[in-house]
Short mmCIF file of C-alpha atoms (C1' of nucleotides) in Angstrom, two decimals:
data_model
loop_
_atom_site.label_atom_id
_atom_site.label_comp_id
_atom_site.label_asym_id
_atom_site.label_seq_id
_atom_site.Cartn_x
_atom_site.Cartn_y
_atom_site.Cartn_z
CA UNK A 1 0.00 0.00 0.00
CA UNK A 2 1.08 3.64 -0.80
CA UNK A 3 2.11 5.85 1.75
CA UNK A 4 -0.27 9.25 2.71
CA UNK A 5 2.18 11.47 1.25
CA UNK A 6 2.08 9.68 -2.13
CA UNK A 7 -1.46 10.64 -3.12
CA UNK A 8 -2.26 14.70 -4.17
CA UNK A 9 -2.20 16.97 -1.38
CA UNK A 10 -4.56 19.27 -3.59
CA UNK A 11 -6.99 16.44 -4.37
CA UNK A 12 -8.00 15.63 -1.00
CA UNK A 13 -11.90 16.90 -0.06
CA UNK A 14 -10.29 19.22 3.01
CA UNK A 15 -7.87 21.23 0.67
CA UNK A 16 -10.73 21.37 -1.66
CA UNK A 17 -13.09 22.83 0.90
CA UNK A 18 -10.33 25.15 2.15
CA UNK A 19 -9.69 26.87 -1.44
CA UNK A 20 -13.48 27.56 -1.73
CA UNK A 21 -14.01 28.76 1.97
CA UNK A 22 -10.44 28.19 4.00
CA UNK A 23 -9.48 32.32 4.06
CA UNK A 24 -9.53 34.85 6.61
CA UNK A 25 -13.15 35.83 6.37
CA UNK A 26 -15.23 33.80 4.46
CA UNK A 27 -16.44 31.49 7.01
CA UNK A 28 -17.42 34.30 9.03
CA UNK A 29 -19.54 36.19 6.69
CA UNK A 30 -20.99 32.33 6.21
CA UNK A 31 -21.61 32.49 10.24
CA UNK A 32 -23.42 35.83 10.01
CA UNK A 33 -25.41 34.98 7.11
CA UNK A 34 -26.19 32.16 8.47
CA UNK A 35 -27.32 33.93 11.34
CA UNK A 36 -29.92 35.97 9.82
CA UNK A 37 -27.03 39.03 8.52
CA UNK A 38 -28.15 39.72 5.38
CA UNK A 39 -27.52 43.20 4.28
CA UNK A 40 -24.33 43.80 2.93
CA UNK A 41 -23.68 47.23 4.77
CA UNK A 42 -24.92 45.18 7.99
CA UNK A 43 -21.85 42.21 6.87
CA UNK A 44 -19.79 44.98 6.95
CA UNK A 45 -20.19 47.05 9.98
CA UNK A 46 -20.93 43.51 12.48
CA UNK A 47 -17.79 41.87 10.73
CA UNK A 48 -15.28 44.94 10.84
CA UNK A 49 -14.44 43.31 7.52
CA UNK A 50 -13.34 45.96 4.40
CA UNK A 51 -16.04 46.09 2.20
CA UNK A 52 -14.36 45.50 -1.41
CA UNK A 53 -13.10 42.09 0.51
CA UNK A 54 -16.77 41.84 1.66
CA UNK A 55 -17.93 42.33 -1.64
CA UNK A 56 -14.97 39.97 -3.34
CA UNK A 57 -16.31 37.17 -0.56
CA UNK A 58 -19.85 37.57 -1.53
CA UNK A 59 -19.37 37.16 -5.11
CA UNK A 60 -17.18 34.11 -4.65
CA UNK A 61 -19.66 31.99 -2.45
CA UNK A 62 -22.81 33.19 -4.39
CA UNK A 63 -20.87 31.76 -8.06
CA UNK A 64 -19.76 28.88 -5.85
CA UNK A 65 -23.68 28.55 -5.07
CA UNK A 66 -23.30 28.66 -1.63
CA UNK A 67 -25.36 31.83 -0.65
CA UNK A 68 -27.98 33.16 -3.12
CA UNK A 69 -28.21 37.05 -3.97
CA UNK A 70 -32.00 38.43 -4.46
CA UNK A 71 -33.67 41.19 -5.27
CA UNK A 72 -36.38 42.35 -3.41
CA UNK A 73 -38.19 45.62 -3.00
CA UNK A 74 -40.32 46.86 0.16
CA UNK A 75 -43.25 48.83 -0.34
CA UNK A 76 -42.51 52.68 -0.50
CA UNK A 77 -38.98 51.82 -0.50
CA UNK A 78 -36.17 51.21 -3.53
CA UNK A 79 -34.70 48.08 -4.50
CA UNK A 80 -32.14 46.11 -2.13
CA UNK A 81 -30.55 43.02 -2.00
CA UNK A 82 -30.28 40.63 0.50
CA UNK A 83 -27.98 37.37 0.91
CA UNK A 84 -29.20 34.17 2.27
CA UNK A 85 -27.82 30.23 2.44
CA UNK A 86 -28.92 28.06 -0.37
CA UNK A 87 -29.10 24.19 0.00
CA UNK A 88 -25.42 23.57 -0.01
CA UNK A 89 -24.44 26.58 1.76
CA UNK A 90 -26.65 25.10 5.00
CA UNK A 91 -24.72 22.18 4.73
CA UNK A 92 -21.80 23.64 5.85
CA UNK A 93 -23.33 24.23 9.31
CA UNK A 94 -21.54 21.44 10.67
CA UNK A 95 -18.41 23.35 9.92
CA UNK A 96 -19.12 26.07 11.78
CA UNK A 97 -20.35 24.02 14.87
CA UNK A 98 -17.57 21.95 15.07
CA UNK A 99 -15.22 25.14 14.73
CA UNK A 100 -17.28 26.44 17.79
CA UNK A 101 -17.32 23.54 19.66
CA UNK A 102 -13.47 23.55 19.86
CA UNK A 103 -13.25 27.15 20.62
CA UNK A 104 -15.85 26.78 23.23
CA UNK A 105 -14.12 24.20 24.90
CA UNK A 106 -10.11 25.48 24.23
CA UNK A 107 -10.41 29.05 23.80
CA UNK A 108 -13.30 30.39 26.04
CA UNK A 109 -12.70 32.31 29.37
CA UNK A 110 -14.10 31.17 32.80
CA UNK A 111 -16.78 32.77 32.03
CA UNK A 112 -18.01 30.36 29.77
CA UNK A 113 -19.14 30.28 26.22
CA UNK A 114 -20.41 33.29 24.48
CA UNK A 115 -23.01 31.35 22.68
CA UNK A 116 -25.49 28.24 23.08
CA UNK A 117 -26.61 26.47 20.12
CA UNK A 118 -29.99 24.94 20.93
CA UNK A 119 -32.35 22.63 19.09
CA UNK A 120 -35.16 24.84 18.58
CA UNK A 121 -37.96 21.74 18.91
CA UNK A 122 -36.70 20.34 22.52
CA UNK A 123 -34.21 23.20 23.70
CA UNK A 124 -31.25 20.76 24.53
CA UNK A 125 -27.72 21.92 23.31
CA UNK A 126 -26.07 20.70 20.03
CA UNK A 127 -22.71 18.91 19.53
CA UNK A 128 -20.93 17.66 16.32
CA UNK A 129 -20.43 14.13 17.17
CA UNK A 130 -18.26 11.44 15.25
CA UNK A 131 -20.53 8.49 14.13
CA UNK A 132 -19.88 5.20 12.43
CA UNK A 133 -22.23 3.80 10.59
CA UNK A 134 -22.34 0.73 12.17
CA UNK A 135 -23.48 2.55 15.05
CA UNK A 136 -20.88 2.37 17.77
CA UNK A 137 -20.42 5.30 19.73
CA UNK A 138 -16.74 7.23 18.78
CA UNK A 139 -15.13 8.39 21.98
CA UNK A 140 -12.84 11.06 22.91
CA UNK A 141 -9.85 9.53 21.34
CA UNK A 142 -11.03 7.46 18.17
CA UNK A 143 -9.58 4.84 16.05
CA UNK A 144 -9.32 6.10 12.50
CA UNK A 145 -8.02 4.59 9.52
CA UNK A 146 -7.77 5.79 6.39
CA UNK A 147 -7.80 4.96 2.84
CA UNK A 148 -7.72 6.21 -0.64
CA UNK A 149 -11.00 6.57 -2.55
CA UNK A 150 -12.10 5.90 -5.74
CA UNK A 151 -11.20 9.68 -6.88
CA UNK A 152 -7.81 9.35 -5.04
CA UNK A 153 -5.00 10.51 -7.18
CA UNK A 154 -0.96 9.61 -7.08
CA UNK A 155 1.01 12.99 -6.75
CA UNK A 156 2.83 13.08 -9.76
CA UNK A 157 5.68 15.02 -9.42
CA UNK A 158 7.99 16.19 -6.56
CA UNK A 159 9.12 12.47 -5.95
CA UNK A 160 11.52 10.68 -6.65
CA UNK A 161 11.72 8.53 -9.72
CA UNK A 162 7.69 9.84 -9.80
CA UNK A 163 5.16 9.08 -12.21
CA UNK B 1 -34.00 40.06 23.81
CA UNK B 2 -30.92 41.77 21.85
CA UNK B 3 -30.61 40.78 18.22
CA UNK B 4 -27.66 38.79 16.77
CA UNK B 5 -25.45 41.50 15.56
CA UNK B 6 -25.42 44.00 19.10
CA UNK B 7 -22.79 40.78 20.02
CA UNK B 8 -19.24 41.31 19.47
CA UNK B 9 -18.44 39.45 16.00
CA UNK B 10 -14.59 38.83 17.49
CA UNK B 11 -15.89 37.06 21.07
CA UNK B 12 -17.48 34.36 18.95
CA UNK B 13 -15.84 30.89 19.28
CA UNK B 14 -15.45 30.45 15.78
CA UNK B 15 -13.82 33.64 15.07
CA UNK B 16 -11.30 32.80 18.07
CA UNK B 17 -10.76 29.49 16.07
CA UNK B 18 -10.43 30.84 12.85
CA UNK B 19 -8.22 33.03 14.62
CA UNK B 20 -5.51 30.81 16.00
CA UNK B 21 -6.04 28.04 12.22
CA UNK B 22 -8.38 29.72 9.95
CA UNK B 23 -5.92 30.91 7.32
CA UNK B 24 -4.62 29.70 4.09
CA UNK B 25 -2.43 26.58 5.03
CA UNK B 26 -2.58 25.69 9.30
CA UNK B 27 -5.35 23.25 8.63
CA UNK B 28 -3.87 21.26 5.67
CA UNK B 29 -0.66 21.17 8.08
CA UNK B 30 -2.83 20.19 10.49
CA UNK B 31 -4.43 17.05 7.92
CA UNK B 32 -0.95 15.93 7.38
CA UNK B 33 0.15 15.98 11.06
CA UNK B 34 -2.88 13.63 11.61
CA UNK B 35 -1.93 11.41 8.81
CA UNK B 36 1.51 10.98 10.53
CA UNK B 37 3.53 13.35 8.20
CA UNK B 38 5.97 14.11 10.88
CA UNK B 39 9.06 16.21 9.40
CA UNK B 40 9.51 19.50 8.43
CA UNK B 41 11.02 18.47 4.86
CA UNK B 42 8.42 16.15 4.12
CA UNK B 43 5.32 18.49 4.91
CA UNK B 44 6.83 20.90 2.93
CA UNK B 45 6.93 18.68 -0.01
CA UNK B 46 3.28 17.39 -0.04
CA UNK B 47 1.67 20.43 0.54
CA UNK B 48 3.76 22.47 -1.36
CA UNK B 49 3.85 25.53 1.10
CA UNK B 50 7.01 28.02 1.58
CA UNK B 51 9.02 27.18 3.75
CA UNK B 52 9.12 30.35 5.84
CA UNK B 53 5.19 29.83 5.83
CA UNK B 54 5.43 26.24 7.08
CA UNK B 55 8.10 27.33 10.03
CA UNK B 56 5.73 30.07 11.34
CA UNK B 57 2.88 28.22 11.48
CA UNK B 58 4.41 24.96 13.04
CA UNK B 59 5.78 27.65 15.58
CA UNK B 60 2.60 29.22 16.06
CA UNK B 61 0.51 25.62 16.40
CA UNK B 62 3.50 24.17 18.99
CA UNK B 63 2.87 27.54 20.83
CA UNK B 64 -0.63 27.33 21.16
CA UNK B 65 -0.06 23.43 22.29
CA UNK B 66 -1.76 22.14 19.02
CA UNK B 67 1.43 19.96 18.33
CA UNK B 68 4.28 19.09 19.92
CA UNK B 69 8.35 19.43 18.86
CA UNK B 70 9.92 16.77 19.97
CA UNK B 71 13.73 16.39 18.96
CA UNK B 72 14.71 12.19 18.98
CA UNK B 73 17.69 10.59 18.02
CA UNK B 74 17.40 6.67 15.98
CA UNK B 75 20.57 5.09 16.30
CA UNK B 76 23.46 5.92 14.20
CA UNK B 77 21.39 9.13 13.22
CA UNK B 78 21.89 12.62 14.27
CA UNK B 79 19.32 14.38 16.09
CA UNK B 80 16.02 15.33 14.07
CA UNK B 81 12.64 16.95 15.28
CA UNK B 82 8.91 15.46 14.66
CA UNK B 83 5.28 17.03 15.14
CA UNK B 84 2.61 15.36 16.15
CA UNK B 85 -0.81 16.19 17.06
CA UNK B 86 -1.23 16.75 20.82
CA UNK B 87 -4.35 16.59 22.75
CA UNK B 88 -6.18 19.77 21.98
CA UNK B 89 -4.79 19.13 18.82
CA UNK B 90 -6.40 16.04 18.59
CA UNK B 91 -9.75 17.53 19.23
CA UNK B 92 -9.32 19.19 15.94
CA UNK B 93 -10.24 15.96 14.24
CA UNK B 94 -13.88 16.46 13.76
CA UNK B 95 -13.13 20.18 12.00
CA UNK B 96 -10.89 18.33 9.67
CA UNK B 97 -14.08 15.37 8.95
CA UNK B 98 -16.62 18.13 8.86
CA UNK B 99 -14.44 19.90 5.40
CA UNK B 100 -13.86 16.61 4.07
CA UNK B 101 -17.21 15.35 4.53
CA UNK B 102 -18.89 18.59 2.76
CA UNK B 103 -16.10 18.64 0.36
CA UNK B 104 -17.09 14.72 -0.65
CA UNK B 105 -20.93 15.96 -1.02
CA UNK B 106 -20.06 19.14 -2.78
CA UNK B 107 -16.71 18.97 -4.90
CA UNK B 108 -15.80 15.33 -5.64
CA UNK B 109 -15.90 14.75 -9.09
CA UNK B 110 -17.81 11.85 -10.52
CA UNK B 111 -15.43 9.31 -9.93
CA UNK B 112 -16.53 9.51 -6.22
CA UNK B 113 -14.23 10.82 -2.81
CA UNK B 114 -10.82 11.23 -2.66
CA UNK B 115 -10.29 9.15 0.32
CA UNK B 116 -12.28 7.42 2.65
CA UNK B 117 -12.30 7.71 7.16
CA UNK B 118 -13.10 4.24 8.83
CA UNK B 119 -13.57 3.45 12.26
CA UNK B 120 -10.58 1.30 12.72
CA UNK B 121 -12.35 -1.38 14.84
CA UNK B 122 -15.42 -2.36 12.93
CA UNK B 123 -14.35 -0.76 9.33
CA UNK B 124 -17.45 1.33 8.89
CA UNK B 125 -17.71 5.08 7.57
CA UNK B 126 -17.26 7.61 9.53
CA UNK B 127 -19.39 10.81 9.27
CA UNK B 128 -20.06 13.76 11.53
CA UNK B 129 -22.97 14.82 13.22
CA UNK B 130 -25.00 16.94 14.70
CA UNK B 131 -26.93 15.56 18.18
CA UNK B 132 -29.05 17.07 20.06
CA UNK B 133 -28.15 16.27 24.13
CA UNK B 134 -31.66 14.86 24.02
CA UNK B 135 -30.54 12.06 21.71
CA UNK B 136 -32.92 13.32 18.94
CA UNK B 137 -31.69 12.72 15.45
CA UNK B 138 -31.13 16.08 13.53
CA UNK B 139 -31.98 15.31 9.79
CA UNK B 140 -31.09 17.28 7.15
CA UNK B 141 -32.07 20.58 7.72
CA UNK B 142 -31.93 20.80 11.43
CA UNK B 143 -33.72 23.69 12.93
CA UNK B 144 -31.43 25.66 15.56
CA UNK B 145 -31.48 28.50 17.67
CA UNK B 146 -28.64 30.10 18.90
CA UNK B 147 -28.80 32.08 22.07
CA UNK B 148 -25.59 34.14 24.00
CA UNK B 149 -24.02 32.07 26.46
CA UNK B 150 -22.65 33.51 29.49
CA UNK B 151 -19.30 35.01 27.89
CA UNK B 152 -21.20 36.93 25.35
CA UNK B 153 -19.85 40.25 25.06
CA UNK B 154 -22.08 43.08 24.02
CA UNK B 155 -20.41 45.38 20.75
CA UNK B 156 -18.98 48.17 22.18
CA UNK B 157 -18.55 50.12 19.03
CA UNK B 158 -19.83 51.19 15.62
CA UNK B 159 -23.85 51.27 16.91
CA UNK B 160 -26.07 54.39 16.82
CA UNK B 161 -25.97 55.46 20.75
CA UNK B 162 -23.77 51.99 20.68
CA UNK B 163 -22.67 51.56 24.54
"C1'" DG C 1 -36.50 70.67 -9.02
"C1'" DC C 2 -32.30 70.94 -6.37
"C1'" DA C 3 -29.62 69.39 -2.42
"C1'" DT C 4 -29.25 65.63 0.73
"C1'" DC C 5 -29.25 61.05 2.50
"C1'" DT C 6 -28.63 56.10 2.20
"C1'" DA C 7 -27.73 51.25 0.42
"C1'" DG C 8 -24.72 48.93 -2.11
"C1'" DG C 9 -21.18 48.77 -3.98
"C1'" DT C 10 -16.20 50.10 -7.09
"C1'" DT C 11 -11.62 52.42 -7.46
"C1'" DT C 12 -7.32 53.71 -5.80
"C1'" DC C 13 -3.59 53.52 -2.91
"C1'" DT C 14 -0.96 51.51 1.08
"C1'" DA C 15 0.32 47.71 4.33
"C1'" DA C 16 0.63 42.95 5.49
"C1'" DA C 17 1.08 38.13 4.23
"C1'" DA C 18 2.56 34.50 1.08
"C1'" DG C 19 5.83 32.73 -2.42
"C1'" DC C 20 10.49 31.90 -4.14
"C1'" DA C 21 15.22 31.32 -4.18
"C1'" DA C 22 19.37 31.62 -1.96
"C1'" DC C 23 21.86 30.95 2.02
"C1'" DC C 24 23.34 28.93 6.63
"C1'" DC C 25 24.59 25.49 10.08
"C1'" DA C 26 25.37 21.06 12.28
"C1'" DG C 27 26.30 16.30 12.09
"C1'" DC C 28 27.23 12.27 9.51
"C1'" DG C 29 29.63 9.31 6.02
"C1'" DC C 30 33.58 8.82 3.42
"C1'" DG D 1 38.18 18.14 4.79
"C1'" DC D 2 34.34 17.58 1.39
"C1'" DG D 3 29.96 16.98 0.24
"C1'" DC D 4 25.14 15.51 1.55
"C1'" DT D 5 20.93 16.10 4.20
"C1'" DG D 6 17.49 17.86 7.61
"C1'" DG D 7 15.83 21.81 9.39
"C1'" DG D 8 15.46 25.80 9.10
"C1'" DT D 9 16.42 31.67 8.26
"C1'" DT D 10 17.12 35.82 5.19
"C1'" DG D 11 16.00 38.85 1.57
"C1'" DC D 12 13.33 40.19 -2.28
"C1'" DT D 13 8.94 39.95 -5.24
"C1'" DT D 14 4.02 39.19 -5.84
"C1'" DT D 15 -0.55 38.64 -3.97
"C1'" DT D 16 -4.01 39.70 -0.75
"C1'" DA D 17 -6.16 42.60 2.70
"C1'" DG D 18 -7.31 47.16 4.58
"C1'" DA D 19 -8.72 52.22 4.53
"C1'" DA D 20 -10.66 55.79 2.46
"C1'" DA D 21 -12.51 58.19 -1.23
"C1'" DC D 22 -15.65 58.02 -4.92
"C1'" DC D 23 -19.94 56.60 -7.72
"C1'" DT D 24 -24.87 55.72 -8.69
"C1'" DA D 25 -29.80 55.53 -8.15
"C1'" DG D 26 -33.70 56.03 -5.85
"C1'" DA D 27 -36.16 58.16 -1.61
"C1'" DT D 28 -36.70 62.53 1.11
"C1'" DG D 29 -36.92 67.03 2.57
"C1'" DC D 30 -37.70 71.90 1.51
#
DNA sequence: GCATCTAGGTTTCTAAAAGCAACCCAGCGC
DNA sequence: GCGCTGGGTTGCTTTTAGAAACCTAGATGC
């Protein structure tokens, strides 16, 4: 069997991810929208963020899909737009909770956390959790392996005698 | 009750992570360290990162007790230093499953995932999860509500009559 | 019916971070 | 003592982020 470092550091689904979303700010201005932000002036003044970045950010995730830019209009008022999740964009909630589940737990003060995630049917808190899908429960400390996938690909240069 | 952008945007857990690994390369350093890429030369050939870039951030992670330097010695060989992953480093896991598992969904081409997580024991998939401490199973589109915990920090700037 | 305000940006210029190549140093092997 | 290798550091160039000014179009006020 090939060693890890063989295969494509580029390939892999994490250093995919992390070119579409992996800078300074865009999973932020994910968190906010995601949070009901959807204005961009609003983005910009909650985030501290400079607004031709803002606006760079915005225009990346809504070609990428991920957030969808509308039009809308309120009576008596002009034209604005607003920017909201779409399907794909939602499913990166799990990033964001397990980001703030490690900061909650490594980075907060005594105080505590500065935010509660709740499941707004029963009110009990949320955690990312590890499953297998066999079912058995994944501790503190799991027991990963793994193993190239069908779209794994050989790095092909850099190596010695590579191919 | 005070709406989602009065709170500080920096006090947030997931800007303090994205803080400390949210940039360009930590977390693919990160991926690597957890696949047992120990030495400097070798993570700096399969990423493919500067070498400056990889020595600050493998100072900055070892300082914030995400890995550990270790120098060892094999016999007949001079000294040499490894990373690995320490504990709160370890914690980092699910962050890392999280991109790879929305990457998979999202990014894989058709030839299917890159690579594959299995629980070592039983050789089933591993996937992450939201649960709800009531043991409720969150489906797709879980519905959340996120409330400030008790180190929420009101903004203290940058509001009309902000205070 | 012109001046002003506001949302939602774009342009321009400066500062910080990343990339690249060259260099350094210590220990080993020869 | 000479060169090779691991593990970096230094110095310069390019890319990205930040700050501030500017632009546009539709209310709004006078």
């Amino acid at each position: 069997m090939r060693p890890y470092s063989a295969y494509d550091s580029d390939t892999c689904s994490i250093a995919r991810t992390l070119a579409l979303i992996g800078d300074r700010w865009t999973l932020l201005v994910l968190r906010d929208v995601a949070n009901g932000v959807r204005r961009f002036d609003e983005l910009a003044s909650h985030l501290g963020i400079a607004r031709n970045v803002l606006s760079s950010r915005l225009a990346r995730l809504a070609q990428a899909g991920l957030v969808e830019r509308t039009a809308y209009r309120e009576p008596g008022e002009r034209e604005r737009h607003e920017y909201r999740l779409s399907g794909p964009g939602r499913e990166l909630i799990p990033i964001l909770l397990a980001f703030m589940d490690w900061g909650d737990r490594n980075l907060a003060g005594p105080e505590g956390p500065p935010a509660v995630i709740r499941h707004a049917g029963c009110g009990a808190r949320i955690r990312v959790a590890l499953t297998c899908e066999e079912g058995h429960e994944l501790g503190e400390r799991p027991r990963l392996r793994m193993e190239p996938g069908p779209g794994s690909k050989v790095r092909s240069s850099g190596l010695p005698n590579g191919r």
